[in-house]
Amino acid sequence: MGNPWGRVVGVLLSMCTVAGASAQTLTLQRLDAEATTAEVVAGTRPLPWQDNRNGDVIFEGSHHPRWWKLTATRSFPASQQPRLLLESPYLTRVQAWVPGSTSPSRHALYGADADDRYSTRALVIDLPSGLEAGDSVLLRVEAPAAIPMRASLVPLAQVHRGDLLFVGWRSFILGSLSVLPLLALTLWLRLRDPQYLYFAASVLLVTLYLLALGGEMRAIPWLAGIAGSGVGFARVTAGLATVCMILFQRRYLQLPQFMPRVSRWLAGCVAAILAISVFNVFSEASLGSLAGNVCLLISGMLLVGSGVVMAWRGQRQAWALLFSWLPFLLLAMLRTAELAGWLLGPPWLGHGITISVALSALLLSIGMADTMLQLRRDRDHASRRANVDSLTGMSTRLAVDEYLAKAIQDAAANATPLSIAFIDVDHFKAVNDRHGHAIGDECLRILAARVRRQLRASDMLGRYGGDEMLAVMPGMDLEQARVRAEAMRNTVDVRPIDINHLSLDVSLSIGVAQWQPGELLEQLLQRADMALYAGKAAGRNRTCLAAASQTFSPCETMQ
């Protein structure tokens, strides 16, 4: 059958190849020499046009206006309503001279030259007379940021289809990102852990960066001017987002505690990125972008390396970091190499980075949720250890005291009866002395199970110390509690306890008391305890009832 993943990759590569081949509708040339508009448009003198080495991609890295000539390789009649697309322009501004027009059209994502008829995925240049094979469109390109723009000729219907697809997936990604800071802030308000603030700030800043880079920020009037005025806003936003993400992941992985040296190196990266961000506020030199990308790559490799080490050591949250950072880091390395002029990345690189950022934030959110669940499980386990006796499964003394206090409050508020029963195992020390503590412990477990089966779901049975138990029975008066206590005593008395071929005859002594209005918890416990010891003094294996005063009544039920 072969490798199915190999077949999938082959299909994707073939699709990319076909798409790339079909997109070659233009040949591009660049004019590096200075020339006037009249010389270029009117062709008054021969000009040294140079073939573009990047195929159909305009990659203007000079930061000065330059001329480009785009020549059609086949005819596009006017009936097809052809458009020239310049994809992912960011801050690039273009003047276009098309055949049949004597004046240029102006195009940009921001400012007065923005065209709201189309999405922000591309600058769209109308070709009202169509374009014959061999005809050229002249562009005057001003690119403050070295962002590759892919040029293509497509019919208007295809432009609209592409816009719908672009708006759909951008809305999904940006909408998903906008929810995550709210989730992180909610966690911070609940837990007061600063790592959630770092995460919320990083995702919010990344969202702003993507909005600025993609052009959607032009729809926000009070931000459009800032984002469209220069590359400083996007660079500073990206730098601060990186700082917040580093701070979050240092704390998320507990690096200061487990890997202090790496933590210090990351702190150095944070300081460097902050300094570069200050530089980017005052300068749009490409050095700021390159230095920021290098710091991003260094910090990313440190975090991924730390994640590998921590995952190897068994830290669960490290896996979330690895899966979230690796795709982004690889794509960021490609983008950095592209911006440095070392290579030209694939056409989907810009979109891939956007998707990887959203995926990274989503996976880290899942990792945080897993951490929250682990903390909750640890808390529940600790609470269970505090509230449940590990030997018998009964409630602990602390838990049963809290339950009794609450039951007294409810009985006082609702004028309902409340009774308790102190239970003691007769001659239990002799069982331990004769057969050992292992047999004694198993005996207690069996006794607790038998007694618990005689109680209601609303009652509570707790281990009060050693072989003493306390049963709290809300809503029962003294007579009802006596009947219940006798049921507990009889379930133990009627048959011996069999453990490892041993048959143990065990009995219970029980003291029962009903809460009296105005009585304190300690007084109620004291009366039940006095009734219990009265039963022991009378010969054990019996239930005694406590009187309403500090005295006690004769034992009501015996063998």
GROMACS .gro file of N, CA and C in nm, residues 21-101:
model
  243
   21ALA      N    1   0.297   2.701  -1.121
   21ALA     CA    2   0.308   2.710  -1.265
   21ALA      C    3   0.199   2.796  -1.324
   22SER      N    4   0.076   2.780  -1.269
   22SER     CA    5  -0.035   2.857  -1.322
   22SER      C    6  -0.025   3.003  -1.287
   23ALA      N    7   0.050   3.033  -1.181
   23ALA     CA    8   0.060   3.172  -1.138
   23ALA      C    9   0.161   3.250  -1.222
   24GLN      N   10   0.241   3.183  -1.307
   24GLN     CA   11   0.342   3.252  -1.385
   24GLN      C   12   0.277   3.321  -1.505
   25THR      N   13   0.200   3.423  -1.478
   25THR     CA   14   0.135   3.498  -1.585
   25THR      C   15   0.212   3.624  -1.619
   26LEU      N   16   0.321   3.650  -1.547
   26LEU     CA   17   0.397   3.774  -1.564
   26LEU      C   18   0.546   3.745  -1.561
   27THR      N   19   0.620   3.825  -1.631
   27THR     CA   20   0.765   3.831  -1.611
   27THR      C   21   0.796   3.966  -1.550
   28LEU      N   22   0.886   3.967  -1.453
   28LEU     CA   23   0.915   4.088  -1.377
   28LEU      C   24   1.058   4.136  -1.405
   29GLN      N   25   1.069   4.267  -1.416
   29GLN     CA   26   1.199   4.331  -1.430
   29GLN      C   27   1.207   4.450  -1.336
   30ARG      N   28   1.329   4.477  -1.289
   30ARG     CA   29   1.350   4.585  -1.193
   30ARG      C   30   1.453   4.682  -1.248
   31LEU      N   31   1.428   4.811  -1.223
   31LEU     CA   32   1.521   4.916  -1.264
   31LEU      C   33   1.593   4.968  -1.141
   32ASP      N   34   1.722   4.936  -1.133
   32ASP     CA   35   1.800   4.978  -1.016
   32ASP      C   36   1.852   5.120  -1.031
   33ALA      N   37   1.867   5.163  -1.155
   33ALA     CA   38   1.923   5.297  -1.180
   33ALA      C   39   1.815   5.403  -1.158
   34GLU      N   40   1.858   5.525  -1.129
   34GLU     CA   41   1.766   5.636  -1.114
   34GLU      C   42   1.716   5.680  -1.251
   35ALA      N   43   1.587   5.710  -1.259
   35ALA     CA   44   1.529   5.756  -1.384
   35ALA      C   45   1.406   5.838  -1.353
   36THR      N   46   1.376   5.935  -1.437
   36THR     CA   47   1.258   6.018  -1.417
   36THR      C   48   1.134   5.942  -1.464
   37THR      N   49   1.019   5.994  -1.424
   37THR     CA   50   0.894   5.931  -1.465
   37THR      C   51   0.878   5.935  -1.616
   38ALA      N   52   0.913   6.048  -1.676
   38ALA     CA   53   0.901   6.061  -1.822
   38ALA      C   54   0.990   5.961  -1.894
   39GLU      N   55   1.111   5.941  -1.844
   39GLU     CA   56   1.203   5.847  -1.908
   39GLU      C   57   1.149   5.705  -1.901
   40VAL      N   58   1.086   5.670  -1.790
   40VAL     CA   59   1.037   5.533  -1.775
   40VAL      C   60   0.906   5.514  -1.850
   41VAL      N   61   0.811   5.606  -1.831
   41VAL     CA   62   0.678   5.587  -1.889
   41VAL      C   63   0.679   5.610  -2.039
   42ALA      N   64   0.744   5.718  -2.079
   42ALA     CA   65   0.746   5.751  -2.223
   42ALA      C   66   0.854   5.675  -2.298
   43GLY      N   67   0.949   5.619  -2.224
   43GLY     CA   68   1.056   5.544  -2.290
   43GLY      C   69   1.144   5.632  -2.374
   44THR      N   70   1.182   5.751  -2.326
   44THR     CA   71   1.262   5.845  -2.404
   44THR      C   72   1.406   5.802  -2.421
   45ARG      N   73   1.451   5.707  -2.339
   45ARG     CA   74   1.587   5.655  -2.356
   45ARG      C   75   1.589   5.509  -2.308
   46PRO      N   76   1.681   5.432  -2.361
   46PRO     CA   77   1.693   5.292  -2.318
   46PRO      C   78   1.730   5.286  -2.169
   47LEU      N   79   1.669   5.192  -2.098
   47LEU     CA   80   1.694   5.179  -1.954
   47LEU      C   81   1.743   5.038  -1.924
   48PRO      N   82   1.832   5.025  -1.826
   48PRO     CA   83   1.891   4.894  -1.794
   48PRO      C   84   1.800   4.810  -1.704
   49TRP      N   85   1.690   4.765  -1.760
   49TRP     CA   86   1.602   4.677  -1.683
   49TRP      C   87   1.672   4.544  -1.655
   50GLN      N   88   1.656   4.495  -1.533
   50GLN     CA   89   1.717   4.368  -1.495
   50GLN      C   90   1.608   4.266  -1.463
   51ASP      N   91   1.627   4.145  -1.517
   51ASP     CA   92   1.529   4.040  -1.489
   51ASP      C   93   1.527   4.009  -1.340
   52ASN      N   94   1.405   3.985  -1.290
   52ASN     CA   95   1.389   3.958  -1.147
   52ASN      C   96   1.432   3.815  -1.115
   53ARG      N   97   1.521   3.800  -1.024
   53ARG     CA   98   1.570   3.667  -0.988
   53ARG      C   99   1.472   3.589  -0.900
   54ASN      N  100   1.368   3.658  -0.849
   54ASN     CA  101   1.272   3.593  -0.759
   54ASN      C  102   1.142   3.554  -0.830
   55GLY      N  103   1.149   3.537  -0.961
   55GLY     CA  104   1.030   3.494  -1.033
   55GLY      C  105   0.922   3.600  -1.033
   56ASP      N  106   0.802   3.564  -0.984
   56ASP     CA  107   0.689   3.657  -0.986
   56ASP      C  108   0.673   3.731  -0.853
   57VAL      N  109   0.779   3.737  -0.774
   57VAL     CA  110   0.774   3.802  -0.643
   57VAL      C  111   0.850   3.934  -0.647
   58ILE      N  112   0.781   4.040  -0.608
   58ILE     CA  113   0.847   4.170  -0.592
   58ILE      C  114   0.902   4.177  -0.451
   59PHE      N  115   1.032   4.179  -0.440
   59PHE     CA  116   1.097   4.185  -0.309
   59PHE      C  117   1.186   4.308  -0.308
   60GLU      N  118   1.127   4.419  -0.269
   60GLU     CA  119   1.197   4.547  -0.272
   60GLU      C  120   1.259   4.574  -0.136
   61GLY      N  121   1.391   4.560  -0.128
   61GLY     CA  122   1.459   4.577  -0.001
   61GLY      C  123   1.543   4.703   0.007
   62SER      N  124   1.532   4.791  -0.091
   62SER     CA  125   1.619   4.909  -0.091
   62SER      C  126   1.569   5.021   0.000
   63HIS      N  127   1.439   5.016   0.038
   63HIS     CA  128   1.375   5.120   0.119
   63HIS      C  129   1.370   5.255   0.048
   64HIS      N  130   1.391   5.253  -0.083
   64HIS     CA  131   1.375   5.372  -0.166
   64HIS      C  132   1.283   5.337  -0.282
   65PRO      N  133   1.207   5.433  -0.335
   65PRO     CA  134   1.117   5.403  -0.447
   65PRO      C  135   1.196   5.348  -0.567
   66ARG      N  136   1.146   5.239  -0.622
   66ARG     CA  137   1.211   5.177  -0.736
   66ARG      C  138   1.105   5.140  -0.841
   67TRP      N  139   1.154   5.138  -0.969
   67TRP     CA  140   1.065   5.105  -1.080
   67TRP      C  141   1.066   4.955  -1.106
   68TRP      N  142   0.945   4.903  -1.135
   68TRP     CA  143   0.931   4.763  -1.174
   68TRP      C  144   0.845   4.757  -1.300
   69LYS      N  145   0.880   4.664  -1.388
   69LYS     CA  146   0.802   4.643  -1.510
   69LYS      C  147   0.750   4.500  -1.511
   70LEU      N  148   0.618   4.488  -1.520
   70LEU     CA  149   0.552   4.358  -1.519
   70LEU      C  150   0.492   4.335  -1.657
   71THR      N  151   0.538   4.233  -1.726
   71THR     CA  152   0.497   4.205  -1.864
   71THR      C  153   0.415   4.077  -1.869
   72ALA      N  154   0.300   4.084  -1.935
   72ALA     CA  155   0.210   3.969  -1.944
   72ALA      C  156   0.269   3.864  -2.035
   73THR      N  157   0.260   3.737  -1.994
   73THR     CA  158   0.308   3.627  -2.076
   73THR      C  159   0.200   3.572  -2.166
   74ARG      N  160   0.074   3.611  -2.141
   74ARG     CA  161  -0.036   3.573  -2.228
   74ARG      C  162  -0.143   3.681  -2.221
   75SER      N  163  -0.236   3.676  -2.309
   75SER     CA  164  -0.336   3.783  -2.319
   75SER      C  165  -0.447   3.764  -2.217
   76PHE      N  166  -0.493   3.877  -2.163
   76PHE     CA  167  -0.608   3.882  -2.073
   76PHE      C  168  -0.705   3.985  -2.129
   77PRO      N  169  -0.808   3.943  -2.205
   77PRO     CA  170  -0.900   4.040  -2.266
   77PRO      C  171  -0.980   4.115  -2.160
   78ALA      N  172  -1.031   4.231  -2.198
   78ALA     CA  173  -1.107   4.315  -2.106
   78ALA      C  174  -1.234   4.246  -2.058
   79SER      N  175  -1.287   4.152  -2.139
   79SER     CA  176  -1.410   4.083  -2.101
   79SER      C  177  -1.393   4.000  -1.974
   80GLN      N  178  -1.268   3.958  -1.943
   80GLN     CA  179  -1.243   3.883  -1.821
   80GLN      C  180  -1.229   3.971  -1.698
   81GLN      N  181  -1.231   4.103  -1.720
   81GLN     CA  182  -1.211   4.200  -1.612
   81GLN      C  183  -1.085   4.165  -1.530
   82PRO      N  184  -0.970   4.161  -1.596
   82PRO     CA  185  -0.848   4.118  -1.526
   82PRO      C  186  -0.804   4.222  -1.423
   83ARG      N  187  -0.738   4.169  -1.320
   83ARG     CA  188  -0.682   4.254  -1.216
   83ARG      C  189  -0.537   4.210  -1.189
   84LEU      N  190  -0.454   4.308  -1.161
   84LEU     CA  191  -0.318   4.278  -1.119
   84LEU      C  192  -0.315   4.275  -0.966
   85LEU      N  193  -0.275   4.162  -0.910
   85LEU     CA  194  -0.273   4.143  -0.765
   85LEU      C  195  -0.129   4.150  -0.714
   86LEU      N  196  -0.110   4.228  -0.608
   86LEU     CA  197   0.018   4.233  -0.536
   86LEU      C  198  -0.012   4.189  -0.393
   87GLU      N  199   0.018   4.063  -0.363
   87GLU     CA  200  -0.026   4.004  -0.237
   87GLU      C  201   0.066   4.038  -0.121
   88SER      N  202   0.004   4.048   0.000
   88SER     CA  203   0.074   4.076   0.127
   88SER      C  204   0.160   4.201   0.118
   89PRO      N  205   0.100   4.316   0.088
   89PRO     CA  206   0.181   4.437   0.068
   89PRO      C  207   0.225   4.504   0.197
   90TYR      N  208   0.151   4.489   0.306
   90TYR     CA  209   0.175   4.558   0.433
   90TYR      C  210   0.181   4.709   0.408
   91LEU      N  211   0.296   4.775   0.427
   91LEU     CA  212   0.305   4.921   0.413
   91LEU      C  213   0.352   4.965   0.276
   92THR      N  214   0.369   4.871   0.185
   92THR     CA  215   0.416   4.906   0.052
   92THR      C  216   0.314   4.996  -0.019
   93ARG      N  217   0.366   5.103  -0.080
   93ARG     CA  218   0.281   5.193  -0.160
   93ARG      C  219   0.324   5.183  -0.306
   94VAL      N  220   0.225   5.180  -0.393
   94VAL     CA  221   0.251   5.156  -0.534
   94VAL      C  222   0.178   5.260  -0.620
   95GLN      N  223   0.250   5.312  -0.720
   95GLN     CA  224   0.188   5.386  -0.829
   95GLN      C  225   0.195   5.298  -0.953
   96ALA      N  226   0.083   5.288  -1.024
   96ALA     CA  227   0.075   5.195  -1.138
   96ALA      C  228   0.035   5.270  -1.264
   97TRP      N  229   0.112   5.246  -1.373
   97TRP     CA  230   0.078   5.295  -1.506
   97TRP      C  231   0.036   5.175  -1.590
   98VAL      N  232  -0.090   5.169  -1.626
   98VAL     CA  233  -0.141   5.055  -1.703
   98VAL      C  234  -0.160   5.098  -1.847
   99PRO      N  235  -0.157   5.005  -1.942
   99PRO     CA  236  -0.178   5.041  -2.083
   99PRO      C  237  -0.312   5.112  -2.103
  100GLY      N  238  -0.307   5.218  -2.182
  100GLY     CA  239  -0.428   5.294  -2.209
  100GLY      C  240  -0.454   5.405  -2.111
  101SER      N  241  -0.368   5.424  -2.010
  101SER     CA  242  -0.387   5.530  -1.911
  101SER      C  243  -0.266   5.622  -1.912
   0.00000   0.00000   0.00000
